[in-house]
């Protein structure tokens, strides 16, 4: 199924946001856009920090997205401007090699990741010139995947501007791979849901091969997103990649203990597949093989029979050689991270099963799974933060049946499942307990606390 063409017609008259985007485009470039591209952010309902381990996750697209207005021209340049003054303009030559500075994740590098991904896929030596204005309303660095929405939007823009055509699955795979140029060793959840989402349904995203399966959420409950108002940029810190590395090392240590061939063995899901067993069995193996005390580099090298040099080049990633304060990461919590991953992978499948089978107590069962997921993220994976824990707690006290951090964590958003008849009182109670007491949070409340429904995937539009 190719995504471009066909293009969808979009009437701008009743759409204030797009009308503003068009006006800004015309003011900035003195011409009209040829087309628009849009890619949504997402909320992950369950399955945190397991996509890069190869396990399935269960997100849905949200209404918030990144829009680009684009004209294709003979300028020999790519010009990028942004509706938000926080993000500065940039122009680069189409004949220049695209270089992405991992040490300094500026906004346009995310866009250039998408451009580079398409350029490499088709071996394009000289890209078409284009002028773009970007307008995003996904809260940045808040676990709703603004970065991937921007990368996916850029991938789509570049495909269209260079008159190429790709399937949604191919676009998702290319964008997942090319977003890694920014330095984060992400899985493929965000780019996959951005391209494969369909209105009205959440999706189980499976990897290798990539597949999105409809998951009908239960009637009688809604999902509410609340932002703890603390941003965490993944590429500018090493928290995320340290977790990826810990999972990689845990895979190696468990594989070694089972006498498996270490070559190419990098993901916990791969290990489970090779052992042809269940996540529950893998949890037992983790307890048997790994100790809860953090592992030192020396202990890992000794157990795996590798040198310190091999440890650095084969297991660490660029920004985990040193952590945020430029101190090398020296300790790795392998037991806790592997426990989280196998437990969370099993919760995703149970969540889907409840949605499919619809037992009478569906809402309670799903809520319990979400609560277990948050506890695991907080205690085993240590990717929450005091503000998020406080918010989740408030959400539960305000009437949510389940509440958990969503996305990478260390800040950003929580997602709560709330019985439909309690939504208004829930919103009011969270507003009063979390947002209003703090003037900074109160000022951000409108865009930080909202009900969300499964939205559609990325698309190209022309004015119509
Ligand atoms: P997320 O969890 O939202 O994906 P990241 O920290 O990975 O967060 O990425 C956020 C970065 O994406 C921002 O710092 C910015 O560089 C870029 N970004 C997000 N939204 C926009 C936007 N509307 N315009 C330009 N860049 C954006
Ligand atoms: P966020 O930070 O929410 O966009 C990140 C990763 C996902 C996934 C989640 C945690 C990227 C682009 N995204 O999402 O792949 O691992 O964290 O479940 O790296």
PDB file of C-alpha atoms in Angstrom, residues 129-369:
ATOM      1  CA  UNK A 129      15.066  21.853  -3.702  1.00  0.00           C
ATOM      2  CA  UNK A 130      12.279  22.564  -1.246  1.00  0.00           C
ATOM      3  CA  UNK A 131      10.987  25.197   1.121  1.00  0.00           C
ATOM      4  CA  UNK A 132       9.107  24.137   4.252  1.00  0.00           C
ATOM      5  CA  UNK A 133       7.359  25.634   7.226  1.00  0.00           C
ATOM      6  CA  UNK A 134       6.800  23.276  10.147  1.00  0.00           C
ATOM      7  CA  UNK A 135       3.985  23.546  12.648  1.00  0.00           C
ATOM      8  CA  UNK A 136       3.922  21.078  15.545  1.00  0.00           C
ATOM      9  CA  UNK A 137       1.616  20.775  18.535  1.00  0.00           C
ATOM     10  CA  UNK A 138       2.952  17.568  20.102  1.00  0.00           C
ATOM     11  CA  UNK A 139       4.395  18.639  23.487  1.00  0.00           C
ATOM     12  CA  UNK A 140       8.159  18.193  23.006  1.00  0.00           C
ATOM     13  CA  UNK A 141      10.277  15.842  25.144  1.00  0.00           C
ATOM     14  CA  UNK A 142       7.190  14.624  26.971  1.00  0.00           C
ATOM     15  CA  UNK A 143       6.856  10.997  25.921  1.00  0.00           C
ATOM     16  CA  UNK A 144       4.338  11.642  23.127  1.00  0.00           C
ATOM     17  CA  UNK A 145       6.919  11.232  20.405  1.00  0.00           C
ATOM     18  CA  UNK A 146       7.261  14.713  18.968  1.00  0.00           C
ATOM     19  CA  UNK A 147      10.704  13.795  17.638  1.00  0.00           C
ATOM     20  CA  UNK A 148       9.463  10.827  15.623  1.00  0.00           C
ATOM     21  CA  UNK A 149       6.468  12.780  14.330  1.00  0.00           C
ATOM     22  CA  UNK A 150       8.993  15.315  12.987  1.00  0.00           C
ATOM     23  CA  UNK A 151      11.257  12.624  11.486  1.00  0.00           C
ATOM     24  CA  UNK A 152       8.276  10.836   9.886  1.00  0.00           C
ATOM     25  CA  UNK A 153       6.891  14.096   8.539  1.00  0.00           C
ATOM     26  CA  UNK A 154      10.310  14.870   7.013  1.00  0.00           C
ATOM     27  CA  UNK A 155      10.552  11.380   5.510  1.00  0.00           C
ATOM     28  CA  UNK A 156       7.159  11.815   3.912  1.00  0.00           C
ATOM     29  CA  UNK A 157       7.941  15.327   2.652  1.00  0.00           C
ATOM     30  CA  UNK A 158      11.206  14.136   1.066  1.00  0.00           C
ATOM     31  CA  UNK A 159       9.556  11.121  -0.560  1.00  0.00           C
ATOM     32  CA  UNK A 160       6.857  13.317  -2.106  1.00  0.00           C
ATOM     33  CA  UNK A 161       9.166  16.184  -3.096  1.00  0.00           C
ATOM     34  CA  UNK A 162      11.473  13.733  -4.893  1.00  0.00           C
ATOM     35  CA  UNK A 163       8.559  11.939  -6.593  1.00  0.00           C
ATOM     36  CA  UNK A 164       9.168   8.590  -4.937  1.00  0.00           C
ATOM     37  CA  UNK A 165       6.659   6.154  -3.544  1.00  0.00           C
ATOM     38  CA  UNK A 166       6.922   3.815  -0.561  1.00  0.00           C
ATOM     39  CA  UNK A 167       4.603   1.608   1.453  1.00  0.00           C
ATOM     40  CA  UNK A 168       3.665   2.711   4.968  1.00  0.00           C
ATOM     41  CA  UNK A 169       5.634  -0.215   6.408  1.00  0.00           C
ATOM     42  CA  UNK A 170       8.734   0.751   4.416  1.00  0.00           C
ATOM     43  CA  UNK A 171       8.401   4.390   5.498  1.00  0.00           C
ATOM     44  CA  UNK A 172       8.073   3.320   9.140  1.00  0.00           C
ATOM     45  CA  UNK A 173      11.147   1.094   8.934  1.00  0.00           C
ATOM     46  CA  UNK A 174      13.242   3.724   7.167  1.00  0.00           C
ATOM     47  CA  UNK A 175      12.240   6.441   9.658  1.00  0.00           C
ATOM     48  CA  UNK A 176      12.908   4.185  12.671  1.00  0.00           C
ATOM     49  CA  UNK A 177      16.388   3.512  11.356  1.00  0.00           C
ATOM     50  CA  UNK A 178      17.235   7.055  10.343  1.00  0.00           C
ATOM     51  CA  UNK A 179      16.045   8.644  13.612  1.00  0.00           C
ATOM     52  CA  UNK A 180      18.970   6.816  15.187  1.00  0.00           C
ATOM     53  CA  UNK A 181      21.287   9.302  13.427  1.00  0.00           C
ATOM     54  CA  UNK A 182      20.362  11.685  16.243  1.00  0.00           C
ATOM     55  CA  UNK A 183      22.109   9.299  18.645  1.00  0.00           C
ATOM     56  CA  UNK A 184      19.200   7.624  20.461  1.00  0.00           C
ATOM     57  CA  UNK A 185      19.111   3.871  19.959  1.00  0.00           C
ATOM     58  CA  UNK A 186      15.297   3.764  19.819  1.00  0.00           C
ATOM     59  CA  UNK A 187      13.072   0.837  18.873  1.00  0.00           C
ATOM     60  CA  UNK A 188      10.519   1.344  16.115  1.00  0.00           C
ATOM     61  CA  UNK A 189       7.297   1.947  18.037  1.00  0.00           C
ATOM     62  CA  UNK A 190       6.897   5.662  17.384  1.00  0.00           C
ATOM     63  CA  UNK A 191       7.580   5.702  13.661  1.00  0.00           C
ATOM     64  CA  UNK A 192       5.477   2.539  13.161  1.00  0.00           C
ATOM     65  CA  UNK A 193       2.369   3.933  14.824  1.00  0.00           C
ATOM     66  CA  UNK A 194       2.857   7.301  13.123  1.00  0.00           C
ATOM     67  CA  UNK A 195       2.582   5.609   9.721  1.00  0.00           C
ATOM     68  CA  UNK A 196       0.370   2.595  10.502  1.00  0.00           C
ATOM     69  CA  UNK A 197      -2.237   4.177  12.816  1.00  0.00           C
ATOM     70  CA  UNK A 198      -5.887   4.128  11.855  1.00  0.00           C
ATOM     71  CA  UNK A 199      -8.636   6.230  13.358  1.00  0.00           C
ATOM     72  CA  UNK A 200     -10.690   4.474  16.023  1.00  0.00           C
ATOM     73  CA  UNK A 201      -8.282   1.689  16.911  1.00  0.00           C
ATOM     74  CA  UNK A 202      -5.163   1.213  19.015  1.00  0.00           C
ATOM     75  CA  UNK A 203      -2.541  -1.114  17.499  1.00  0.00           C
ATOM     76  CA  UNK A 204      -0.392  -3.969  18.656  1.00  0.00           C
ATOM     77  CA  UNK A 205       2.906  -3.276  16.898  1.00  0.00           C
ATOM     78  CA  UNK A 206       4.976  -6.388  16.248  1.00  0.00           C
ATOM     79  CA  UNK A 207       8.556  -6.209  14.992  1.00  0.00           C
ATOM     80  CA  UNK A 208      10.598  -8.404  12.655  1.00  0.00           C
ATOM     81  CA  UNK A 209       8.517  -8.433  10.552  1.00  0.00           C
ATOM     82  CA  UNK A 210       6.794  -5.134  11.284  1.00  0.00           C
ATOM     83  CA  UNK A 211       3.026  -5.572  11.573  1.00  0.00           C
ATOM     84  CA  UNK A 212       0.240  -3.502  13.159  1.00  0.00           C
ATOM     85  CA  UNK A 213      -2.779  -5.392  14.474  1.00  0.00           C
ATOM     86  CA  UNK A 214      -6.020  -3.619  15.483  1.00  0.00           C
ATOM     87  CA  UNK A 215      -6.839  -3.557  19.193  1.00  0.00           C
ATOM     88  CA  UNK A 216     -10.363  -2.392  20.023  1.00  0.00           C
ATOM     89  CA  UNK A 217     -10.296  -0.550  23.337  1.00  0.00           C
ATOM     90  CA  UNK A 218     -13.182  -1.277  25.708  1.00  0.00           C
ATOM     91  CA  UNK A 219     -16.330   0.818  25.609  1.00  0.00           C
ATOM     92  CA  UNK A 220     -17.054   2.544  28.902  1.00  0.00           C
ATOM     93  CA  UNK A 221     -13.592   4.005  29.501  1.00  0.00           C
ATOM     94  CA  UNK A 222     -11.523   6.802  28.007  1.00  0.00           C
ATOM     95  CA  UNK A 223      -7.795   7.521  28.007  1.00  0.00           C
ATOM     96  CA  UNK A 224      -6.569  10.790  29.466  1.00  0.00           C
ATOM     97  CA  UNK A 225      -3.081  12.218  28.996  1.00  0.00           C
ATOM     98  CA  UNK A 226      -1.558  14.419  31.688  1.00  0.00           C
ATOM     99  CA  UNK A 227       1.851  16.023  31.420  1.00  0.00           C
ATOM    100  CA  UNK A 228       3.931  16.387  34.579  1.00  0.00           C
ATOM    101  CA  UNK A 229       5.443  19.508  32.920  1.00  0.00           C
ATOM    102  CA  UNK A 230       9.029  18.316  33.081  1.00  0.00           C
ATOM    103  CA  UNK A 231      10.794  17.908  29.716  1.00  0.00           C
ATOM    104  CA  UNK A 232      13.455  15.250  29.103  1.00  0.00           C
ATOM    105  CA  UNK A 233      15.306  15.328  25.800  1.00  0.00           C
ATOM    106  CA  UNK A 234      16.473  11.780  25.064  1.00  0.00           C
ATOM    107  CA  UNK A 235      19.251  12.643  22.644  1.00  0.00           C
ATOM    108  CA  UNK A 236      20.752  15.267  24.976  1.00  0.00           C
ATOM    109  CA  UNK A 237      21.173  12.827  27.871  1.00  0.00           C
ATOM    110  CA  UNK A 238      22.341   9.262  28.279  1.00  0.00           C
ATOM    111  CA  UNK A 239      19.486   7.813  30.427  1.00  0.00           C
ATOM    112  CA  UNK A 240      17.779   6.166  27.472  1.00  0.00           C
ATOM    113  CA  UNK A 241      20.826   4.669  25.808  1.00  0.00           C
ATOM    114  CA  UNK A 242      22.118   3.369  29.150  1.00  0.00           C
ATOM    115  CA  UNK A 243      18.919   1.286  29.395  1.00  0.00           C
ATOM    116  CA  UNK A 244      19.406   0.009  25.830  1.00  0.00           C
ATOM    117  CA  UNK A 245      22.947  -1.007  26.741  1.00  0.00           C
ATOM    118  CA  UNK A 246      21.868  -2.696  29.989  1.00  0.00           C
ATOM    119  CA  UNK A 247      19.332  -4.788  28.033  1.00  0.00           C
ATOM    120  CA  UNK A 248      21.977  -5.702  25.461  1.00  0.00           C
ATOM    121  CA  UNK A 249      24.409  -6.811  28.163  1.00  0.00           C
ATOM    122  CA  UNK A 250      21.670  -8.755  29.992  1.00  0.00           C
ATOM    123  CA  UNK A 251      20.922 -10.579  26.720  1.00  0.00           C
ATOM    124  CA  UNK A 252      24.584 -11.534  26.366  1.00  0.00           C
ATOM    125  CA  UNK A 253      24.913 -12.665  29.987  1.00  0.00           C
ATOM    126  CA  UNK A 254      21.760 -14.811  29.843  1.00  0.00           C
ATOM    127  CA  UNK A 255      22.749 -16.237  26.459  1.00  0.00           C
ATOM    128  CA  UNK A 256      26.211 -17.055  27.779  1.00  0.00           C
ATOM    129  CA  UNK A 257      24.727 -18.843  30.801  1.00  0.00           C
ATOM    130  CA  UNK A 258      22.597 -20.971  28.462  1.00  0.00           C
ATOM    131  CA  UNK A 259      25.593 -21.728  26.212  1.00  0.00           C
ATOM    132  CA  UNK A 260      24.054 -19.970  23.187  1.00  0.00           C
ATOM    133  CA  UNK A 261      26.097 -18.623  20.303  1.00  0.00           C
ATOM    134  CA  UNK A 262      26.766 -14.974  21.156  1.00  0.00           C
ATOM    135  CA  UNK A 263      27.189 -13.823  17.554  1.00  0.00           C
ATOM    136  CA  UNK A 264      24.398 -11.417  16.620  1.00  0.00           C
ATOM    137  CA  UNK A 265      22.597 -12.038  19.925  1.00  0.00           C
ATOM    138  CA  UNK A 266      21.635  -8.524  21.028  1.00  0.00           C
ATOM    139  CA  UNK A 267      17.971  -8.406  22.078  1.00  0.00           C
ATOM    140  CA  UNK A 268      16.057 -10.001  24.935  1.00  0.00           C
ATOM    141  CA  UNK A 269      13.226 -11.040  22.566  1.00  0.00           C
ATOM    142  CA  UNK A 270      15.708 -12.739  20.271  1.00  0.00           C
ATOM    143  CA  UNK A 271      17.026 -14.732  23.215  1.00  0.00           C
ATOM    144  CA  UNK A 272      13.513 -15.817  24.216  1.00  0.00           C
ATOM    145  CA  UNK A 273      12.809 -16.853  20.633  1.00  0.00           C
ATOM    146  CA  UNK A 274      16.013 -18.896  20.438  1.00  0.00           C
ATOM    147  CA  UNK A 275      15.130 -20.596  23.694  1.00  0.00           C
ATOM    148  CA  UNK A 276      11.588 -21.140  22.384  1.00  0.00           C
ATOM    149  CA  UNK A 277      10.014 -20.374  25.728  1.00  0.00           C
ATOM    150  CA  UNK A 278       7.568 -17.983  27.439  1.00  0.00           C
ATOM    151  CA  UNK A 279       8.215 -14.619  29.107  1.00  0.00           C
ATOM    152  CA  UNK A 280       7.293 -16.285  32.427  1.00  0.00           C
ATOM    153  CA  UNK A 281      10.076 -18.873  31.934  1.00  0.00           C
ATOM    154  CA  UNK A 282      12.458 -16.075  31.030  1.00  0.00           C
ATOM    155  CA  UNK A 283      11.628 -14.304  34.307  1.00  0.00           C
ATOM    156  CA  UNK A 284      12.684 -17.435  36.177  1.00  0.00           C
ATOM    157  CA  UNK A 285      15.894 -17.589  34.180  1.00  0.00           C
ATOM    158  CA  UNK A 286      16.674 -13.957  35.035  1.00  0.00           C
ATOM    159  CA  UNK A 287      16.345 -14.754  38.760  1.00  0.00           C
ATOM    160  CA  UNK A 288      18.523 -17.825  38.355  1.00  0.00           C
ATOM    161  CA  UNK A 289      21.334 -16.257  36.342  1.00  0.00           C
ATOM    162  CA  UNK A 290      21.541 -12.554  37.214  1.00  0.00           C
ATOM    163  CA  UNK A 291      22.152 -11.021  40.640  1.00  0.00           C
ATOM    164  CA  UNK A 292      20.308  -7.880  41.800  1.00  0.00           C
ATOM    165  CA  UNK A 293      23.495  -6.011  42.742  1.00  0.00           C
ATOM    166  CA  UNK A 294      24.745  -3.759  39.940  1.00  0.00           C
ATOM    167  CA  UNK A 295      27.401  -5.312  37.692  1.00  0.00           C
ATOM    168  CA  UNK A 296      30.737  -3.640  37.208  1.00  0.00           C
ATOM    169  CA  UNK A 297      32.356  -3.443  33.788  1.00  0.00           C
ATOM    170  CA  UNK A 298      35.096  -5.817  34.981  1.00  0.00           C
ATOM    171  CA  UNK A 299      32.603  -8.434  36.123  1.00  0.00           C
ATOM    172  CA  UNK A 300      30.778  -8.305  32.774  1.00  0.00           C
ATOM    173  CA  UNK A 301      34.015  -8.514  30.772  1.00  0.00           C
ATOM    174  CA  UNK A 302      35.141 -11.505  32.819  1.00  0.00           C
ATOM    175  CA  UNK A 303      31.812 -13.330  32.489  1.00  0.00           C
ATOM    176  CA  UNK A 304      31.610 -12.741  28.731  1.00  0.00           C
ATOM    177  CA  UNK A 305      35.332 -13.320  28.119  1.00  0.00           C
ATOM    178  CA  UNK A 306      35.794  -9.969  26.370  1.00  0.00           C
ATOM    179  CA  UNK A 307      38.301  -7.139  26.739  1.00  0.00           C
ATOM    180  CA  UNK A 308      37.462  -3.686  28.057  1.00  0.00           C
ATOM    181  CA  UNK A 309      38.020  -2.395  24.517  1.00  0.00           C
ATOM    182  CA  UNK A 310      35.479  -4.876  23.088  1.00  0.00           C
ATOM    183  CA  UNK A 311      33.076  -3.868  25.840  1.00  0.00           C
ATOM    184  CA  UNK A 312      33.277  -0.249  24.688  1.00  0.00           C
ATOM    185  CA  UNK A 313      33.023  -0.854  20.978  1.00  0.00           C
ATOM    186  CA  UNK A 314      30.578  -3.779  20.901  1.00  0.00           C
ATOM    187  CA  UNK A 315      28.261  -3.096  23.838  1.00  0.00           C
ATOM    188  CA  UNK A 316      28.279   0.616  24.636  1.00  0.00           C
ATOM    189  CA  UNK A 317      26.848   3.317  22.380  1.00  0.00           C
ATOM    190  CA  UNK A 318      28.459   6.707  21.690  1.00  0.00           C
ATOM    191  CA  UNK A 319      26.777   8.592  24.526  1.00  0.00           C
ATOM    192  CA  UNK A 320      27.092   5.844  27.116  1.00  0.00           C
ATOM    193  CA  UNK A 321      30.875   5.891  27.073  1.00  0.00           C
ATOM    194  CA  UNK A 322      30.348   8.779  29.480  1.00  0.00           C
ATOM    195  CA  UNK A 323      27.201   9.750  31.335  1.00  0.00           C
ATOM    196  CA  UNK A 324      25.679  13.220  31.607  1.00  0.00           C
ATOM    197  CA  UNK A 325      28.327  14.559  33.951  1.00  0.00           C
ATOM    198  CA  UNK A 326      31.076  13.139  31.706  1.00  0.00           C
ATOM    199  CA  UNK A 327      31.700  10.297  34.121  1.00  0.00           C
ATOM    200  CA  UNK A 328      31.916   6.884  32.466  1.00  0.00           C
ATOM    201  CA  UNK A 329      28.938   4.621  33.173  1.00  0.00           C
ATOM    202  CA  UNK A 330      30.447   2.050  35.512  1.00  0.00           C
ATOM    203  CA  UNK A 331      27.512   0.072  36.902  1.00  0.00           C
ATOM    204  CA  UNK A 332      24.781  -1.821  35.132  1.00  0.00           C
ATOM    205  CA  UNK A 333      21.558  -3.109  36.712  1.00  0.00           C
ATOM    206  CA  UNK A 334      21.028  -6.155  34.554  1.00  0.00           C
ATOM    207  CA  UNK A 335      18.664  -8.144  36.790  1.00  0.00           C
ATOM    208  CA  UNK A 336      16.175  -5.301  37.299  1.00  0.00           C
ATOM    209  CA  UNK A 337      16.131  -4.232  33.630  1.00  0.00           C
ATOM    210  CA  UNK A 338      15.621  -7.757  32.284  1.00  0.00           C
ATOM    211  CA  UNK A 339      12.885  -8.393  34.869  1.00  0.00           C
ATOM    212  CA  UNK A 340      11.051  -5.281  33.689  1.00  0.00           C
ATOM    213  CA  UNK A 341      11.363  -6.178  30.020  1.00  0.00           C
ATOM    214  CA  UNK A 342      10.072  -9.767  30.252  1.00  0.00           C
ATOM    215  CA  UNK A 343       7.317  -8.737  32.684  1.00  0.00           C
ATOM    216  CA  UNK A 344       6.207  -5.824  30.496  1.00  0.00           C
ATOM    217  CA  UNK A 345       6.269  -7.957  27.326  1.00  0.00           C
ATOM    218  CA  UNK A 346       3.892 -10.377  29.010  1.00  0.00           C
ATOM    219  CA  UNK A 347       1.602  -7.527  30.194  1.00  0.00           C
ATOM    220  CA  UNK A 348       1.269  -6.245  26.612  1.00  0.00           C
ATOM    221  CA  UNK A 349      -0.027  -9.614  25.426  1.00  0.00           C
ATOM    222  CA  UNK A 350      -2.404  -9.874  28.394  1.00  0.00           C
ATOM    223  CA  UNK A 351      -3.693  -6.332  27.694  1.00  0.00           C
ATOM    224  CA  UNK A 352      -4.423  -7.258  24.079  1.00  0.00           C
ATOM    225  CA  UNK A 353      -6.058 -10.487  25.152  1.00  0.00           C
ATOM    226  CA  UNK A 354      -8.445  -8.666  27.510  1.00  0.00           C
ATOM    227  CA  UNK A 355      -9.330  -6.201  24.713  1.00  0.00           C
ATOM    228  CA  UNK A 356     -10.012  -9.112  22.327  1.00  0.00           C
ATOM    229  CA  UNK A 357     -11.984 -11.322  24.738  1.00  0.00           C
ATOM    230  CA  UNK A 358     -13.871  -8.510  26.519  1.00  0.00           C
ATOM    231  CA  UNK A 359     -14.589 -10.204  29.845  1.00  0.00           C
ATOM    232  CA  UNK A 360     -17.073  -8.393  32.126  1.00  0.00           C
ATOM    233  CA  UNK A 361     -14.275  -7.002  34.292  1.00  0.00           C
ATOM    234  CA  UNK A 362     -12.207  -5.748  31.296  1.00  0.00           C
ATOM    235  CA  UNK A 363     -11.711  -2.214  32.586  1.00  0.00           C
ATOM    236  CA  UNK A 364     -10.448  -3.345  35.970  1.00  0.00           C
ATOM    237  CA  UNK A 365      -8.112  -5.924  34.385  1.00  0.00           C
ATOM    238  CA  UNK A 366      -6.634  -3.372  31.975  1.00  0.00           C
ATOM    239  CA  UNK A 367      -6.266  -0.844  34.793  1.00  0.00           C
ATOM    240  CA  UNK A 368      -4.394  -3.395  36.900  1.00  0.00           C
ATOM    241  CA  UNK A 369      -2.001  -4.101  34.036  1.00  0.00           C
TER     242      UNK A 369
END
